[in-house]
CSV table of C-alpha atoms and ligand atoms in Angstrom, one decimal:
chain,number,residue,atom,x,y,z
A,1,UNK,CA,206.9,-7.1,-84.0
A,2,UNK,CA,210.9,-7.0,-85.0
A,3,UNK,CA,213.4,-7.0,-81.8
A,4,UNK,CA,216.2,-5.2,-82.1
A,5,UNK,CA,219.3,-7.4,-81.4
A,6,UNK,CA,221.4,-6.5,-78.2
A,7,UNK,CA,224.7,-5.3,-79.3
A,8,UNK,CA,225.9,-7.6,-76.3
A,9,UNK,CA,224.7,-10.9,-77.6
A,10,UNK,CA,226.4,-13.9,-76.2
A,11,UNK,CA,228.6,-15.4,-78.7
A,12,UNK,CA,229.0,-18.6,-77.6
A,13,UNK,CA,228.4,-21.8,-79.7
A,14,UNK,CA,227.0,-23.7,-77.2
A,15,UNK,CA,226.4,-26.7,-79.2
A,16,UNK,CA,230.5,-26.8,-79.7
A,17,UNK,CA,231.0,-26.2,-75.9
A,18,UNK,CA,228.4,-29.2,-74.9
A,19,UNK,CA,229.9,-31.5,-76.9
A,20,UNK,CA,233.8,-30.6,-75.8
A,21,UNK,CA,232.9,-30.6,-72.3
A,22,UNK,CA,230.1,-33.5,-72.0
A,23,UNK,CA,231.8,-34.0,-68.4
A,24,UNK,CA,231.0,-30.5,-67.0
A,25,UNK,CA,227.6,-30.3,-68.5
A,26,UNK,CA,226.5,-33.7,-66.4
A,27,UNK,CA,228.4,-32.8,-63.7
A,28,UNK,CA,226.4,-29.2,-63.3
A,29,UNK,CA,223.1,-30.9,-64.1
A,30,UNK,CA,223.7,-34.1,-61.4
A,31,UNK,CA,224.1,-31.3,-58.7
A,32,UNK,CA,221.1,-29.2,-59.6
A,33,UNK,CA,223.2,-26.4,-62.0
A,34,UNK,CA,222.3,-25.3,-65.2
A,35,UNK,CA,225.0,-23.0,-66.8
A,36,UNK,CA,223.4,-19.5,-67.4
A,37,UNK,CA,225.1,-18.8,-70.6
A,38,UNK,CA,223.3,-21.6,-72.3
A,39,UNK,CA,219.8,-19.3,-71.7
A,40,UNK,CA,221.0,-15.8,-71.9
A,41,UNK,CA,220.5,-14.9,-75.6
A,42,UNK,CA,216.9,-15.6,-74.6
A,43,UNK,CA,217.0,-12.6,-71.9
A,44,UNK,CA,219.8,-10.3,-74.0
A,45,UNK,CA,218.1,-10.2,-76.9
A,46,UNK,CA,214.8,-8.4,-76.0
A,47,UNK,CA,215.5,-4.9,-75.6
A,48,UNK,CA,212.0,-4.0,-75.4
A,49,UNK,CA,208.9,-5.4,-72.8
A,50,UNK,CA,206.9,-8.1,-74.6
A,51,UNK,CA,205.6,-9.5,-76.7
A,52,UNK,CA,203.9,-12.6,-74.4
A,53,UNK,CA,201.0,-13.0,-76.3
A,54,UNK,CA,199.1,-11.7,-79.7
A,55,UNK,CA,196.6,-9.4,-80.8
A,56,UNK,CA,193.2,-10.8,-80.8
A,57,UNK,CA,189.6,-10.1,-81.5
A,58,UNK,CA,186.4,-12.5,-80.3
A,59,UNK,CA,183.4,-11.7,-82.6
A,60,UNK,CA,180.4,-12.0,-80.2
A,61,UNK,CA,178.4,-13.3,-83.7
A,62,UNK,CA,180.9,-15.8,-83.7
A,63,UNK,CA,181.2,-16.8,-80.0
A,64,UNK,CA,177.6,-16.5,-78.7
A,65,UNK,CA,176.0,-19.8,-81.0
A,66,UNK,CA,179.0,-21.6,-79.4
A,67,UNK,CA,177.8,-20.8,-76.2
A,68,UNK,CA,174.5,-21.2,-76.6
A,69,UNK,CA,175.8,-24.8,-77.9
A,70,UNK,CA,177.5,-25.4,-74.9
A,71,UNK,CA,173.8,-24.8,-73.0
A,72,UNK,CA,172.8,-28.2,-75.1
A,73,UNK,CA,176.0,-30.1,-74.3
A,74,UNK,CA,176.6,-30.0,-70.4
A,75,UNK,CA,174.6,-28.3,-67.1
A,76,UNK,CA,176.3,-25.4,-65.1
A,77,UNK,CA,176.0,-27.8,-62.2
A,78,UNK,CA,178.0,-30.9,-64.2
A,79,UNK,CA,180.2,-28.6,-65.4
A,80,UNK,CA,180.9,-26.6,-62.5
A,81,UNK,CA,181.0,-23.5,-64.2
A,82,UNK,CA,179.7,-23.3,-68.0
A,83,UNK,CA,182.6,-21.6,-69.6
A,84,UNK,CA,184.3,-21.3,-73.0
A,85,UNK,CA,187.6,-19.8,-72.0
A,86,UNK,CA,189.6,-17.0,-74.5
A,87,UNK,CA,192.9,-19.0,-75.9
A,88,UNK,CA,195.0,-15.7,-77.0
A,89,UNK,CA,197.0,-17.3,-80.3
A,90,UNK,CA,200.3,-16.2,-78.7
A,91,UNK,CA,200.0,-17.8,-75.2
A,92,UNK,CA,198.9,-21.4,-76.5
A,93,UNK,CA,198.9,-24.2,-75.1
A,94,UNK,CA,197.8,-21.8,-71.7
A,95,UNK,CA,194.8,-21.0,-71.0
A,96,UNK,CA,194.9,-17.2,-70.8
A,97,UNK,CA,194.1,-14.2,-72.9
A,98,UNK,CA,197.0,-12.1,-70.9
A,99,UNK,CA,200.6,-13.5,-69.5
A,100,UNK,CA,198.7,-13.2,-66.2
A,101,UNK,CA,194.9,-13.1,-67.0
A,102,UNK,CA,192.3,-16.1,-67.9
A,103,UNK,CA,188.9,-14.6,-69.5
A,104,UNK,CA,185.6,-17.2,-70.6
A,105,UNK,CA,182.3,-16.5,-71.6
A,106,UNK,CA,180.0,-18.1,-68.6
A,107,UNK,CA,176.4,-19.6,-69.6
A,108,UNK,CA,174.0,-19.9,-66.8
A,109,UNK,CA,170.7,-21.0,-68.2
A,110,UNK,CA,167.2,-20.4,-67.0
A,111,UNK,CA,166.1,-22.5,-63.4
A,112,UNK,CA,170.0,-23.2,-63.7
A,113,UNK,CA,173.0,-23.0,-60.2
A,114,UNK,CA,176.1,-22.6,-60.8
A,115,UNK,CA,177.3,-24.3,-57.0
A,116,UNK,CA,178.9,-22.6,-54.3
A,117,UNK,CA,182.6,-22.9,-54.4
A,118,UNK,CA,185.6,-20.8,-53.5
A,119,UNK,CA,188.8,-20.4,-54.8
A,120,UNK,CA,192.6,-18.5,-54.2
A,121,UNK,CA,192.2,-16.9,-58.0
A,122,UNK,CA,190.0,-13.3,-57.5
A,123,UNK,CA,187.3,-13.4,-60.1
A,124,UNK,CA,185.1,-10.6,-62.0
A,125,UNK,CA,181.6,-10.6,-64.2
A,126,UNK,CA,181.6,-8.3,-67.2
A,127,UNK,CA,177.8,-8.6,-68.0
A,128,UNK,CA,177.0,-9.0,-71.8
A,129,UNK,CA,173.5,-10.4,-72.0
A,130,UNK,CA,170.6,-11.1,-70.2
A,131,UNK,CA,169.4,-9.5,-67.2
A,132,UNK,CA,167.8,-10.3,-63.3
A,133,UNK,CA,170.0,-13.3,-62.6
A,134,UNK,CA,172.7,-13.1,-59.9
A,135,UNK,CA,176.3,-13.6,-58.0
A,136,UNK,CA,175.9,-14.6,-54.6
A,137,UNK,CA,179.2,-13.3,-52.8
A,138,UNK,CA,179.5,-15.0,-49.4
A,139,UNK,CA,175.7,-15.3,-48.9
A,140,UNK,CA,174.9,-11.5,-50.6
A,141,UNK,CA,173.5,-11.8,-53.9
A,142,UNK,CA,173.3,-9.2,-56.5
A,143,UNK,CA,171.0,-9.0,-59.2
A,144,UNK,CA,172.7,-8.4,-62.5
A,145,UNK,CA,172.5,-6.7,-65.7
A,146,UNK,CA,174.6,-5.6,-69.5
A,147,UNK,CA,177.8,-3.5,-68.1
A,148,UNK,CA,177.5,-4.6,-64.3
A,149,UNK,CA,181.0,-5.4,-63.4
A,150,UNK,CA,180.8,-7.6,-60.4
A,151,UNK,CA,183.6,-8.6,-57.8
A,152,UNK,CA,184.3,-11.9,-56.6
A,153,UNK,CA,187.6,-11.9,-54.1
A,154,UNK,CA,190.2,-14.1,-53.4
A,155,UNK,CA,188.4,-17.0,-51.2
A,156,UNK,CA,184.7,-15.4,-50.8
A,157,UNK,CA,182.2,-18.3,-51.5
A,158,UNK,CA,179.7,-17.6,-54.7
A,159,UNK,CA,177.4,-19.3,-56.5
A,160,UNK,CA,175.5,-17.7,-59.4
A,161,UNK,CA,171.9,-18.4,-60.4
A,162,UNK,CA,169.1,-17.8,-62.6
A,163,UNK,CA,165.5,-17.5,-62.1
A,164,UNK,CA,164.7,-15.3,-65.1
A,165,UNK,CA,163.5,-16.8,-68.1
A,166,UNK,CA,166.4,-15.5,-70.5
A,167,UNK,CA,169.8,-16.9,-70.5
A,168,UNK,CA,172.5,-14.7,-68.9
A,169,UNK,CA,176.1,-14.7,-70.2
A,170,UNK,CA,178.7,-12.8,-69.2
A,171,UNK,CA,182.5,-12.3,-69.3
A,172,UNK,CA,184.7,-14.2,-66.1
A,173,UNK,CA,187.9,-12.5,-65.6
A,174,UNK,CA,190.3,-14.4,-63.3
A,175,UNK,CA,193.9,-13.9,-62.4
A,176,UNK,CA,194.6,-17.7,-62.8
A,177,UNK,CA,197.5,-17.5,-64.8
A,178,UNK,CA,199.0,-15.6,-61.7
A,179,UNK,CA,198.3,-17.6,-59.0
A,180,UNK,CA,199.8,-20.7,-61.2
A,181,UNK,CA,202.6,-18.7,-61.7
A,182,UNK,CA,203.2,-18.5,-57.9
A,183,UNK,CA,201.8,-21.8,-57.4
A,184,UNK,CA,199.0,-21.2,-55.2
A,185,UNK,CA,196.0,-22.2,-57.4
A,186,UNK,CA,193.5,-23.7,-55.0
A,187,UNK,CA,189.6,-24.6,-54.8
A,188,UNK,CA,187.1,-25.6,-52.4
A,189,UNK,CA,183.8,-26.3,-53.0
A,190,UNK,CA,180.8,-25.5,-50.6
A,191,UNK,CA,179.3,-29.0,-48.5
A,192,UNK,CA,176.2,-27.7,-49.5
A,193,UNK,CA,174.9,-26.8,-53.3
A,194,UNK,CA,174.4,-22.6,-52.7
A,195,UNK,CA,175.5,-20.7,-49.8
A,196,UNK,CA,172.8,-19.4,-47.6
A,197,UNK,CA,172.3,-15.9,-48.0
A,198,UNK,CA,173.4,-13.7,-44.8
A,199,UNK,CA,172.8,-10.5,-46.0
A,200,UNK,CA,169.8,-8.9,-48.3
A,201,UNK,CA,171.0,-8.5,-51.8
A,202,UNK,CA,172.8,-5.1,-52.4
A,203,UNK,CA,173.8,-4.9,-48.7
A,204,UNK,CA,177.7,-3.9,-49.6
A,205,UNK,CA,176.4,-1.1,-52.2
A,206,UNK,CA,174.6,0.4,-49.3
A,207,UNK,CA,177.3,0.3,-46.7
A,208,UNK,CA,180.1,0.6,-48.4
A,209,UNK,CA,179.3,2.2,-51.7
A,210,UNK,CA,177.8,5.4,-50.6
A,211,UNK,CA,180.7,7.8,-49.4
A,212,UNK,CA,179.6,7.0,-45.6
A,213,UNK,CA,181.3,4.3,-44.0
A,214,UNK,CA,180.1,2.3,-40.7
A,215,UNK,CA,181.3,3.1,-37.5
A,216,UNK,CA,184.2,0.6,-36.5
A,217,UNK,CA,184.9,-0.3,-39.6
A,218,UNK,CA,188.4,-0.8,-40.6
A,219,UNK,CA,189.0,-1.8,-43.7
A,220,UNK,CA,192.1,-4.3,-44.2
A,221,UNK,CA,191.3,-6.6,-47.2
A,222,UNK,CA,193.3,-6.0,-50.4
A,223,UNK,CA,189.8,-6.3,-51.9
A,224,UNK,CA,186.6,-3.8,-52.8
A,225,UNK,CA,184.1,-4.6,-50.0
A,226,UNK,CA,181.3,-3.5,-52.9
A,227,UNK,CA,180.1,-6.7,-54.8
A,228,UNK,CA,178.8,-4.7,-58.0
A,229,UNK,CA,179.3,-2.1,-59.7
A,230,UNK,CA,176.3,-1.0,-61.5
A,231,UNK,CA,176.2,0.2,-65.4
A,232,UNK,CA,173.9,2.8,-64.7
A,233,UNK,CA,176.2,4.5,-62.0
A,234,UNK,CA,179.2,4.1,-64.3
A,235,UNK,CA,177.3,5.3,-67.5
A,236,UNK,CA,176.3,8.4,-65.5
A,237,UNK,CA,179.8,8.8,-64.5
A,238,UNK,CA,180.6,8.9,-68.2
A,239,UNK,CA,178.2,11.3,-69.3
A,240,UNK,CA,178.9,13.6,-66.7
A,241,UNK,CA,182.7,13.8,-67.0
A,242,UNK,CA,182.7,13.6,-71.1
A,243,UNK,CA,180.2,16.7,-70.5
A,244,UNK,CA,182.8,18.4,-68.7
A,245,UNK,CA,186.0,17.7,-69.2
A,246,UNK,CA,188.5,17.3,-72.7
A,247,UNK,CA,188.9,13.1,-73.4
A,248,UNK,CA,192.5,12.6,-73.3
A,249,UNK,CA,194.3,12.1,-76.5
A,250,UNK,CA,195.0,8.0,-76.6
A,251,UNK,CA,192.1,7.1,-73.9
A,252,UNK,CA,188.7,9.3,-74.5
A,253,UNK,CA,187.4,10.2,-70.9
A,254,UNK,CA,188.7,6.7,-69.0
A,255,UNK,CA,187.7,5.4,-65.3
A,256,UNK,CA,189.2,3.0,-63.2
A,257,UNK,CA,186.9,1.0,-61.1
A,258,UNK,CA,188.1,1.4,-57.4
A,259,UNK,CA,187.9,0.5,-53.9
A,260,UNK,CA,185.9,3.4,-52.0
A,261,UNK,CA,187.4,2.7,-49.2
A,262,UNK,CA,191.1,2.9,-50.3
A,263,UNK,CA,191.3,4.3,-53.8
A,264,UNK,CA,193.3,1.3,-54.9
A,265,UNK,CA,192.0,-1.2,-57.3
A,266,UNK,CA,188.7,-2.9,-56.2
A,267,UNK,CA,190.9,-6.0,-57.2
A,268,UNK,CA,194.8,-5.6,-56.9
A,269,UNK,CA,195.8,-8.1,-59.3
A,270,UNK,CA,192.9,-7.3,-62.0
A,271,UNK,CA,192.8,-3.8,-62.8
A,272,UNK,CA,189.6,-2.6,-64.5
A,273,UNK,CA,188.5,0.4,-66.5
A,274,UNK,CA,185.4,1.7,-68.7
A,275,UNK,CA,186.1,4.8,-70.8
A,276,UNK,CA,184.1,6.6,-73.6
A,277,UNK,CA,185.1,7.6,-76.9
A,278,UNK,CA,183.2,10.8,-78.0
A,279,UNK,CA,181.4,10.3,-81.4
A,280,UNK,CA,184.3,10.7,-84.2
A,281,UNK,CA,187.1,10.1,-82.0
A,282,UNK,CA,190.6,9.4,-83.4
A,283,UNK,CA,193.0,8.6,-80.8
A,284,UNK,CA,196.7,9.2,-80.9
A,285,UNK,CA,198.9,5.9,-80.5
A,286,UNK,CA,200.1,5.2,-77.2
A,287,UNK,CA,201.1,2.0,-75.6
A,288,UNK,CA,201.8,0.4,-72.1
A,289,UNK,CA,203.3,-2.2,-70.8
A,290,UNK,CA,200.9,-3.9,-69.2
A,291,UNK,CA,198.2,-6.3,-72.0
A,292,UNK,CA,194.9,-5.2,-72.0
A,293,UNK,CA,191.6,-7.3,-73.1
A,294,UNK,CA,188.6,-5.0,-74.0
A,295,UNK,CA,184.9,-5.6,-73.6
A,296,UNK,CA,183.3,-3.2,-76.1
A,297,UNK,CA,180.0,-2.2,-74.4
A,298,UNK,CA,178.1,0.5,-76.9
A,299,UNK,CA,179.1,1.5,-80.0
A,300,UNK,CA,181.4,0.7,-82.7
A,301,UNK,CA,184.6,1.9,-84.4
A,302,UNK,CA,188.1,0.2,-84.6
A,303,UNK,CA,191.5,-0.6,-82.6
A,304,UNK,CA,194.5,-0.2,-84.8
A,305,UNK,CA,197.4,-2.3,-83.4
A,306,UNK,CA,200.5,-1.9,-85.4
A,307,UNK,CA,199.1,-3.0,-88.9
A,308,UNK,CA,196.4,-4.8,-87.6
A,309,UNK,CA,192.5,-3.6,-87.6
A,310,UNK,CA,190.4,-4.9,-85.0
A,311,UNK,CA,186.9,-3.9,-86.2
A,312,UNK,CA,184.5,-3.9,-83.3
A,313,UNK,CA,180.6,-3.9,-82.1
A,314,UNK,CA,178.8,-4.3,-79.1
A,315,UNK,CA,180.0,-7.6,-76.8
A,316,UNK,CA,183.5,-8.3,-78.8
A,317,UNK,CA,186.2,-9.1,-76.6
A,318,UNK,CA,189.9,-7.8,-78.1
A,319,UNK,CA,193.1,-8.1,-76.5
A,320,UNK,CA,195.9,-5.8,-77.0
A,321,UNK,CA,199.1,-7.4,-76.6
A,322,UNK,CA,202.0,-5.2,-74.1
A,323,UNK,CA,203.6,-3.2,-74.9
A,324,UNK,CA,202.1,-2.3,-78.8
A,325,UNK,CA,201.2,0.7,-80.1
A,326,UNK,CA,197.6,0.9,-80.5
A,327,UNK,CA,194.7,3.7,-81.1
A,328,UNK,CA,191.5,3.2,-80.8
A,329,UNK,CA,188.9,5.4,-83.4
A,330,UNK,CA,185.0,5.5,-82.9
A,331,UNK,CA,182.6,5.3,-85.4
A,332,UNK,CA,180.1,8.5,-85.7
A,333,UNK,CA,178.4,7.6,-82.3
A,334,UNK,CA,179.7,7.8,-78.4
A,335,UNK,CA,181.6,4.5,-78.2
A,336,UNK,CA,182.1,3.0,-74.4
A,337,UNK,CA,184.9,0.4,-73.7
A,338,UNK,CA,185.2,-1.7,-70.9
A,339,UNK,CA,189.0,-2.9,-69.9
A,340,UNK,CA,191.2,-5.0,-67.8
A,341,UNK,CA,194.8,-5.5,-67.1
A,342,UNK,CA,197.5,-6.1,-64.5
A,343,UNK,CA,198.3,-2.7,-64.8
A,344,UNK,CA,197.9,-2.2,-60.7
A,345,UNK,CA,200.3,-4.9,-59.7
A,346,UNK,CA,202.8,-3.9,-62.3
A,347,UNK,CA,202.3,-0.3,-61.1
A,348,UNK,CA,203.1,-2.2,-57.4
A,349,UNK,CA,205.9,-3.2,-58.5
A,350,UNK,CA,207.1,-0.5,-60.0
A,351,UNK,CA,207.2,-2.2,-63.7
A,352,UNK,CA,204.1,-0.4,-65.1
A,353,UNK,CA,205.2,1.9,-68.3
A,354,UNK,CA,203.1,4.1,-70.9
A,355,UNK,CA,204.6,5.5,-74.2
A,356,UNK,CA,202.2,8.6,-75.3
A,357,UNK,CA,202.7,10.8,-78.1
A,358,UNK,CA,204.7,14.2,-77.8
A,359,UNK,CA,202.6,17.3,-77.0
B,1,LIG,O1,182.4,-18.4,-61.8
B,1,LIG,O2,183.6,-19.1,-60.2
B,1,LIG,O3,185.3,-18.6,-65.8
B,1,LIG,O4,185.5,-20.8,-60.8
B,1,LIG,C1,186.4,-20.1,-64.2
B,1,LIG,C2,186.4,-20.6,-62.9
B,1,LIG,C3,184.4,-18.8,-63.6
B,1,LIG,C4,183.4,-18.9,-61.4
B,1,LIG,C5,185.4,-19.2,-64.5
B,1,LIG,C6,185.5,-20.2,-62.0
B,1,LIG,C7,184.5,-19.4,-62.3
């Protein structure tokens, strides 16, 4: 994308000033200076919020044998966790698909543990294939299947396992890149190889999930208390709102996931949505300023990104860069979308922006 040039560019050869003041330039840098003037083209110059990264499209055709290759190469347990991470193009040599997000496709094979650990980075399951195996969230496992999105916070222990006789792969979404950032990427792994389990499986859906909330309890952590949220609870919230209610113009009929207890995010840093494109739908370009990686769940259609087509089908992962003017368009069947961003911490900070079209 062109940058306009600030009218306010710093015109200062600072090759020419270097070399007629070597003696100020050591000076500043022996007592821990560094003169701005040498670095503020590189902040002048954007007049507009990105770009951080590049569009980007995962082909599930292409990523699942690579996957399932990784199944022959290493265990979950010598491995840790059986990952192939997303590299977005534009954010090279890090490890991230967003400035502040790190996605990977997680293989956990039949009769296979992934062991107990914990860690400062808050973590989410997108489910893409398989079905029956399960997160254990400090000691409460949930059985997972295709469109589950599943919570793992800050420092909760989990292990995931599989006793079904399919292999389960899903989509990790992590907000690694952030906690690097603010340098407090941390990990601790269980004594033991799984956590025992304290609670039955489900226990948080029942509690917490059900619009009645125990006696006494006062909800403090920044997190969800519910450990998954279910496809088939979504999906019905779909259906029932795109029954009812107009899609918006750029979005289709869009959710946020959300903590029942709060409203907020059910993960501050990692903001998550699942929307539905009716049959046909043609949206009108928008953009925002926080980057957004899509999971797309049922049906096909396209995401036009500037001059760029991303073509997608079921289980591709694409990643629209901030801040770029995008539409999405649905083939001739109901289309459903799952997203994440940082959209909720921007939105914190008061950062978060959205360009829409004129009514
Ligand atoms: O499942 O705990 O993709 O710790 C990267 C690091 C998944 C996990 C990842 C992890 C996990």
């Amino acid at each position: 994308m062109a940058t306009k040039l600030n009218p306010r560019h710093v015109h200062v050869d600072t090759a020419e000033l270097k070399e007629a003041h070597p003696g100020f330039y050591r000076d500043v840098q022996d007592t821990k200076l560094w003169p701005l003037w040498e670095e503020m083209n590189q902040f002048a110059n954007r007049t507009e919020p990105g770009p951080g990264m590049a569009p980007a499209l995962w082909r599930y055709s292409d990523v699942r044998p690579l996957v399932m290759r990784s199944g022959d190469l290493i265990s979950a347990e010598e491995a840790e966790r059986r990952v192939l991470a997303l590299m977005n193009p534009g954010l090279k040599p890090n490890m991230a698909v967003t400035p502040t997000i790190y996605a990977g496709y997680q293989l956990v094979m039949p009769g296979e543990v992934a062991p107990s650990h914990r860690h400062s980075p808050a973590a989410f399951r997108f489910i893409l294939e398989g079905g029956g195996a399960y997160t254990a969230v400090n000691g409460e496992r949930t059985y997972m299947y295709p469109g589950d999105f599943v919570v793992t916070p800050s420092r909760t222990w989990h292990d995931h396992g599989n006793e079904t006789d399919e292999p389960m792969i899903w989509l990790d979404g992590l907000d690694w890149p952030l906690t690097n950032k603010l340098g407090l990427t941390y990990f601790e792994a269980w004594p033991g190889f799984q956590h025992p389990e304290t609670k039955p499986p489900g226990d948080s859906s029942v509690r917490y999930g059900m619009g009645v909330v125990p006696l006494g309890h006062e909800h403090r952590a920044a997190y969800t208390p519910v450990v998954n949220y279910t496809y088939e609870r979504t999906r019905e919230a779909l259906a029932a709102m795109s029954r009812s209610s107009d899609p918006d113009p750029c979005h289709g009929v869009k959710t946020r996931y959300t903590n029942p207890l709060t409203g907020d995010d059910a993960i501050p840093t990692l903001s998550a949505f699942i929307q539905l494109l009716p049959a046909g739908f043609h949206g009108a370009p928008c953009r925002q300023t926080d980057a957004c990686v899509y999971s797309v769940v049922e049906g096909s259609g396209r995401t036009e990104i500037g001059d760029i087509v991303l073509e997608w089908e079921p289980k591709d992962t694409f990643a629209v860069p901030i801040w770029a003017r995008h539409r999405h368009i649905a083939a001739d069947e109901d289309a459903v979308l799952f997203s994440f961003s940082d959209r909720g911490l921007q939105e914190k900070l008061g950062l978060w922006r959205e360009q829409r079209p004129h009514p």
